[in-house]
PDB file of C-alpha atoms in Angstrom:
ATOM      1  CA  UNK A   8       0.000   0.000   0.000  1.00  0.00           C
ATOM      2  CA  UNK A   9       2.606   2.702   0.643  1.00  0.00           C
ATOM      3  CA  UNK A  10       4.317   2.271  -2.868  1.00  0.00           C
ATOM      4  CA  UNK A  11       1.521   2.977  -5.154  1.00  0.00           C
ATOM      5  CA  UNK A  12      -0.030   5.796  -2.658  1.00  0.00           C
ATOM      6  CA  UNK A  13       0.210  10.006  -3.369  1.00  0.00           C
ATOM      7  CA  UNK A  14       2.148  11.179  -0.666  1.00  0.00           C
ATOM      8  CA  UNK A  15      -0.386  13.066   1.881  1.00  0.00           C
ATOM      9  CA  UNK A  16      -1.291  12.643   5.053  1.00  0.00           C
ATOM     10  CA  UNK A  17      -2.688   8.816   5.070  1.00  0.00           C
ATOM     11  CA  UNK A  18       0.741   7.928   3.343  1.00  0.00           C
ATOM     12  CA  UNK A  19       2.610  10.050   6.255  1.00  0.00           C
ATOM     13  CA  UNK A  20      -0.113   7.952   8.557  1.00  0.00           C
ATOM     14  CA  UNK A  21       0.820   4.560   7.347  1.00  0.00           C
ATOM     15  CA  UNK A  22       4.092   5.441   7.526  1.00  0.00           C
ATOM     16  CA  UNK A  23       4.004   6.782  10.856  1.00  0.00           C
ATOM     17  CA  UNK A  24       2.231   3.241  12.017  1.00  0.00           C
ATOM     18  CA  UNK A  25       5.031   1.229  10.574  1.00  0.00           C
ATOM     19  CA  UNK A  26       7.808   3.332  12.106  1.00  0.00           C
ATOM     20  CA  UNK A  27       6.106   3.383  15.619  1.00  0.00           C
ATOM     21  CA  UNK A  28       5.839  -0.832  15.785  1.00  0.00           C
ATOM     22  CA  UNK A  29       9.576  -0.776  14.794  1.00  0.00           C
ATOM     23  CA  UNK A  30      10.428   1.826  17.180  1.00  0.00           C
ATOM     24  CA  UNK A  31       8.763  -0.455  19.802  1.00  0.00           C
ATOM     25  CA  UNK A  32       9.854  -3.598  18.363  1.00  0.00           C
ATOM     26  CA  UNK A  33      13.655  -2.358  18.302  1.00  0.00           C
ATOM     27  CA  UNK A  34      13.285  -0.638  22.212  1.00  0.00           C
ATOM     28  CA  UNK A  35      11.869  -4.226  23.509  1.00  0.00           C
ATOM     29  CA  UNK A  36      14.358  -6.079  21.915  1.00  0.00           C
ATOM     30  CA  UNK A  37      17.449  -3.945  22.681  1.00  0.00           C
ATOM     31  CA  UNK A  38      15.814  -3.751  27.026  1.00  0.00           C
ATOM     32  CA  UNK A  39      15.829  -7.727  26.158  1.00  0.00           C
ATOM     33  CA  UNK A  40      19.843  -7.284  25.037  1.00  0.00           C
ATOM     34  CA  UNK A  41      20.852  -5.530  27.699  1.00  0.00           C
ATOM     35  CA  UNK A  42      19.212  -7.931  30.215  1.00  0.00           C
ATOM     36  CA  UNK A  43      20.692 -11.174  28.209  1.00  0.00           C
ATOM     37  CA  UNK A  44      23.079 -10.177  25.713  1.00  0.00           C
ATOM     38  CA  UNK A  45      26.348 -10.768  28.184  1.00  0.00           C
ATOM     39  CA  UNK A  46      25.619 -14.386  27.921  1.00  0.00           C
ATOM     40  CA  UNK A  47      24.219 -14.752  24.594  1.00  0.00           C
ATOM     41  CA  UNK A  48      26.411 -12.892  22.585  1.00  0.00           C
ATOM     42  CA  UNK A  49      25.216  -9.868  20.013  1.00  0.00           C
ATOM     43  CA  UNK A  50      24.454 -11.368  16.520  1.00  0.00           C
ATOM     44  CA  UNK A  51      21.122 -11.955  17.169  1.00  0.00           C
ATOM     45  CA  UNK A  52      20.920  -8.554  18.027  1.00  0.00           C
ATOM     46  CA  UNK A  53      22.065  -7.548  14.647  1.00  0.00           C
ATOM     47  CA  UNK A  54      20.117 -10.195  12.451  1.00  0.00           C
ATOM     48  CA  UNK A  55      16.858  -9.067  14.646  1.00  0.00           C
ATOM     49  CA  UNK A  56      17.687  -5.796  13.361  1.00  0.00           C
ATOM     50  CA  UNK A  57      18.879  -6.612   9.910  1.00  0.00           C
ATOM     51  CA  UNK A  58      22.273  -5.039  10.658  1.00  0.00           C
ATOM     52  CA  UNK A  59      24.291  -7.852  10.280  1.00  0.00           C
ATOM     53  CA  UNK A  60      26.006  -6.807   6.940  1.00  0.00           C
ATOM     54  CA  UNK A  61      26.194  -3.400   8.008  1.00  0.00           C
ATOM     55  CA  UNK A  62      27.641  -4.064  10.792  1.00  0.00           C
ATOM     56  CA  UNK A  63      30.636  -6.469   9.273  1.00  0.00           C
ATOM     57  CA  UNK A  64      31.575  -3.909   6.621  1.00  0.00           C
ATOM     58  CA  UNK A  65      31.989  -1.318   8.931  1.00  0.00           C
ATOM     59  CA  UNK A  66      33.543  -2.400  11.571  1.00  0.00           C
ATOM     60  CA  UNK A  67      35.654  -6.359  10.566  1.00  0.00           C
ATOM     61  CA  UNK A  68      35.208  -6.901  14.351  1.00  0.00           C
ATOM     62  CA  UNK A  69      32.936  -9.861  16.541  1.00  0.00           C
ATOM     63  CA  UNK A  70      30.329  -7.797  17.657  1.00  0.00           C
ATOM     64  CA  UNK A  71      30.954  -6.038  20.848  1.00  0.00           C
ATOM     65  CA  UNK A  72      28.541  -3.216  22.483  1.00  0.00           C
ATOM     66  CA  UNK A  73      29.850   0.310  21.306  1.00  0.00           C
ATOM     67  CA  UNK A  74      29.237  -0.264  17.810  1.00  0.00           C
ATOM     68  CA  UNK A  75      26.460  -2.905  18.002  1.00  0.00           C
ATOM     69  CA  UNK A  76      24.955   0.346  20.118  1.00  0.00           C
ATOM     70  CA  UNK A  77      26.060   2.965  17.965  1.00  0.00           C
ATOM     71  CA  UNK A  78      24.657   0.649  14.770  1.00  0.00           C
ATOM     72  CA  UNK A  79      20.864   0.062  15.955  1.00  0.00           C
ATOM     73  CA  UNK A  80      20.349   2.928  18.234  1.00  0.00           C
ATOM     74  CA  UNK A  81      22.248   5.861  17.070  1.00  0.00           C
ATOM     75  CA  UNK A  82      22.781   5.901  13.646  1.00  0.00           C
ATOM     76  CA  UNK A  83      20.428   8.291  11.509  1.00  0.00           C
ATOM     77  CA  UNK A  84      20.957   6.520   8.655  1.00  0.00           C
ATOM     78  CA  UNK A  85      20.099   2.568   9.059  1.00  0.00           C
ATOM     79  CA  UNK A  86      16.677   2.346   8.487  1.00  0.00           C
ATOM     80  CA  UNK A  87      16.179  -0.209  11.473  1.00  0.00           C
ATOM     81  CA  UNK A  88      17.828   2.232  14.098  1.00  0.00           C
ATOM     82  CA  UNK A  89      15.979   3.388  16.797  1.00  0.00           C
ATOM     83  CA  UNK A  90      17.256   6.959  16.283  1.00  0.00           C
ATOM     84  CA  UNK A  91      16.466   6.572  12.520  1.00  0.00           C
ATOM     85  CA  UNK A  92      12.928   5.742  13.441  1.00  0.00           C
ATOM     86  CA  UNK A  93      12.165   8.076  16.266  1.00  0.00           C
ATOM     87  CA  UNK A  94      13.721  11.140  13.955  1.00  0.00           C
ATOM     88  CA  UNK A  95      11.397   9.943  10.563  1.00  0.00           C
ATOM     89  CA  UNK A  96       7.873   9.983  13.495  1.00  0.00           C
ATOM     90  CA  UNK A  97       9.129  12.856  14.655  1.00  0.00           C
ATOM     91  CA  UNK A  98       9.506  14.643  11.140  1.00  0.00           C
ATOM     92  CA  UNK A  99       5.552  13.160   9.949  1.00  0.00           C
ATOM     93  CA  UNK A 100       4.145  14.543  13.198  1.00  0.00           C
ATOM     94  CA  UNK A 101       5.969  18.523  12.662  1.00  0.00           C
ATOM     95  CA  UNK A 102       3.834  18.035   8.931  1.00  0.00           C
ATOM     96  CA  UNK A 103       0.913  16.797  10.265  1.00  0.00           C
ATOM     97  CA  UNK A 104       0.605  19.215  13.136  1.00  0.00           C
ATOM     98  CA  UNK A 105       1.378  21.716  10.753  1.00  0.00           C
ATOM     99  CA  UNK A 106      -2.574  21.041   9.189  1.00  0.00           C
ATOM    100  CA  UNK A 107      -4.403  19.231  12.581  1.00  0.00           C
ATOM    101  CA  UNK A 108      -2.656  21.483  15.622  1.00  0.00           C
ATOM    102  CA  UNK A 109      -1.292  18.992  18.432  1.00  0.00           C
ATOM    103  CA  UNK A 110      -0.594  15.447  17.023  1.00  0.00           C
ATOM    104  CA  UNK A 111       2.203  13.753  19.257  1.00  0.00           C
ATOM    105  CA  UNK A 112       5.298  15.579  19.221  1.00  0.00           C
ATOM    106  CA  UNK A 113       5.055  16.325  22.714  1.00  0.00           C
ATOM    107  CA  UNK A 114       5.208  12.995  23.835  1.00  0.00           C
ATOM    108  CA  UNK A 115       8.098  11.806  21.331  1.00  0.00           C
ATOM    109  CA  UNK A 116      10.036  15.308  21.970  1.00  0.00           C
ATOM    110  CA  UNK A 117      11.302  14.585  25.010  1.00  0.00           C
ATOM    111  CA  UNK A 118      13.186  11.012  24.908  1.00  0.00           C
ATOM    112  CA  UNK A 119      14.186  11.858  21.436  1.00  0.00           C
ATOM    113  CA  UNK A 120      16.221  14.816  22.210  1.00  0.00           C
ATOM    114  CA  UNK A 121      17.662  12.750  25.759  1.00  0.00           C
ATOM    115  CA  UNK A 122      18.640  10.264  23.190  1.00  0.00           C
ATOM    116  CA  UNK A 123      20.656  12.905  20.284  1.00  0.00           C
ATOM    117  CA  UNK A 124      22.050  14.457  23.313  1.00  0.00           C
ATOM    118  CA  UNK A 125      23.351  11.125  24.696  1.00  0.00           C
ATOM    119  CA  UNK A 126      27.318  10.655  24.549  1.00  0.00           C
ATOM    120  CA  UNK A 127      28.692   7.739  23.001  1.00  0.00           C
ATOM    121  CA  UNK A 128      30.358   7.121  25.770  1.00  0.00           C
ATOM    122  CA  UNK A 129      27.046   6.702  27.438  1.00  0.00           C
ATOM    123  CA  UNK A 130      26.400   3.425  24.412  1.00  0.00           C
ATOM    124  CA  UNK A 131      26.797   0.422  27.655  1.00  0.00           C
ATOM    125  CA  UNK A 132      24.288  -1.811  28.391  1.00  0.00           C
ATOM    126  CA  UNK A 133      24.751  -1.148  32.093  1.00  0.00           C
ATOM    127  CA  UNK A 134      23.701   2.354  31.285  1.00  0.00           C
ATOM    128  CA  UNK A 135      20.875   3.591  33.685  1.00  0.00           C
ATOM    129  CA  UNK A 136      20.446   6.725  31.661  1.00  0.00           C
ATOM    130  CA  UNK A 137      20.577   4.917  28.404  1.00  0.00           C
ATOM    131  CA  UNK A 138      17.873   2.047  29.414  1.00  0.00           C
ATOM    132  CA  UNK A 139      15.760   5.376  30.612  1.00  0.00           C
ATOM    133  CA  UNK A 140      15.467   6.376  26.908  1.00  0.00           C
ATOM    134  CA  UNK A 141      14.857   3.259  25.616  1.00  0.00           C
ATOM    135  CA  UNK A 142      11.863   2.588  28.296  1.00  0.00           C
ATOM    136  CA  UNK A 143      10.880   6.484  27.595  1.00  0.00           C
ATOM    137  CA  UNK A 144      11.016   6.068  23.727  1.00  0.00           C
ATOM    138  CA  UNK A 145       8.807   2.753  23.778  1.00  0.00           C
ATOM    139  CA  UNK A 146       5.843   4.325  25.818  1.00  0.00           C
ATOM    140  CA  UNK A 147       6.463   6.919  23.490  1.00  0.00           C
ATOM    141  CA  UNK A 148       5.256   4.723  20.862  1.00  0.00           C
ATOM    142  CA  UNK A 149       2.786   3.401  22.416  1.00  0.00           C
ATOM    143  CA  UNK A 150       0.993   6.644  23.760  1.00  0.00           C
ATOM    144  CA  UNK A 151       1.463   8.246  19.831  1.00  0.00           C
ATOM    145  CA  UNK A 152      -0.119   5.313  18.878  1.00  0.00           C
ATOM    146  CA  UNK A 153      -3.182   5.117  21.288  1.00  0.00           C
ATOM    147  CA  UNK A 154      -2.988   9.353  20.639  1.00  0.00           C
ATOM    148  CA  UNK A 155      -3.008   8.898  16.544  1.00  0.00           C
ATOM    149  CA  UNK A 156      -5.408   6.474  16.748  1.00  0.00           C
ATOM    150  CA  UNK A 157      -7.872   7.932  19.026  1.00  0.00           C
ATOM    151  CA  UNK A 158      -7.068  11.418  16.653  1.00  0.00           C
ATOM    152  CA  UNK A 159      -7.273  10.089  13.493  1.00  0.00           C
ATOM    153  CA  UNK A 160      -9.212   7.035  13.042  1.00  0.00           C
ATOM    154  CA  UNK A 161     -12.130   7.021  16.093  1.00  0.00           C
ATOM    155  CA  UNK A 162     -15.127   7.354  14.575  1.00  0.00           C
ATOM    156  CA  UNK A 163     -17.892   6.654  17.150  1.00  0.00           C
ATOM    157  CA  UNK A 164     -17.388  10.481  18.910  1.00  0.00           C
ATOM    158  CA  UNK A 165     -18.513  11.310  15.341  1.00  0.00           C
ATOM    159  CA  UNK A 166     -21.472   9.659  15.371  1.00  0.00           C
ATOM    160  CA  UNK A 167     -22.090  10.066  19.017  1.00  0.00           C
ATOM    161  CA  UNK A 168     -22.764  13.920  18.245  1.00  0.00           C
ATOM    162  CA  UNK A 169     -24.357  13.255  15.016  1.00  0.00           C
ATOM    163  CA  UNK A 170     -27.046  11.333  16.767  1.00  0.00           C
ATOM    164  CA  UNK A 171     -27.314  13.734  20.038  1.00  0.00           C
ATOM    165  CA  UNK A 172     -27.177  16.329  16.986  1.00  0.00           C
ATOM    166  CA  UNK A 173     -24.560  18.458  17.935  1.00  0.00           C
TER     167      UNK A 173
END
């Protein structure tokens, strides 16, 4: 559906949907990591996030935390980073707010700009501030979705008025 689609506001919609159940997907799995990943290693990690080959090319190394980190949670450009997906939300919701008023920025704003402003010498697993943002970012998703959905695709306050004719 989103290849053949103009590019408006149910494209930036769908979209938005897809990037919020990866952004969750990606938080649970990395809260998962830093729980188990000392004794089970980081490739799954990497194949969960289809970094794998990414990963190799860049860095010729067994995986080991900074990078694995720095691969699926900081870097703007893999599509299957956390930051990647929390920045492409966070871009939709500016447009759509632009048109509706108040759509969801305020609850991604926050953990989004803890995580740009987060040092890479922050990128452990044993990172209290660092598991904060990926908790923070993951309710994020889930109150944008609850928010969008509620917003955007609730119909019975519609017909609640219609039929108390408001």
């Amino acid at each position: 559906a989103l290849d053949g689609m103009t590019r408006d506001d149910g494209w930036r919609l769908l979209s938005i949907g897809r990037r919020l159940e990866r952004l969750a997907f990606q938080c649970l799995a990395l809260r998962i990591a830093f729980r188990e990943g000392l004794h089970s290693g980081l490739g799954w990690l990497l194949e969960l996030a289809d970094s794998t080959v990414t990963y190799r090319s860049r860095y010729l190394a067994r995986p080991e935390w900074l990078p694995v980190l720095d691969l699926v949670v900081m870097d703007r450009a893999n599509p299957r980073s956390v930051m990647f997906q929390a920045d492409g939300i966070h871009d939709y919701l500016v447009k759509l707010e632009r048109v509706y008023g108040p759509c969801g920025c305020a609850e991604l704003g926050p953990p989004l700009r803890a995580l740009e402003s987060l040092s890479p010498s922050k990128l452990d697993p044993e990172n209290e501030e660092l598991c904060a943002i990926v908790d923070a970012l993951r309710i994020a998703a889930f109150e944008l979705n609850d928010r969008l959905t509620e917003r955007f695709f609730n119909h019975a306050h519609v017909r609640a008025a219609t039929m108390l004719g408001l």
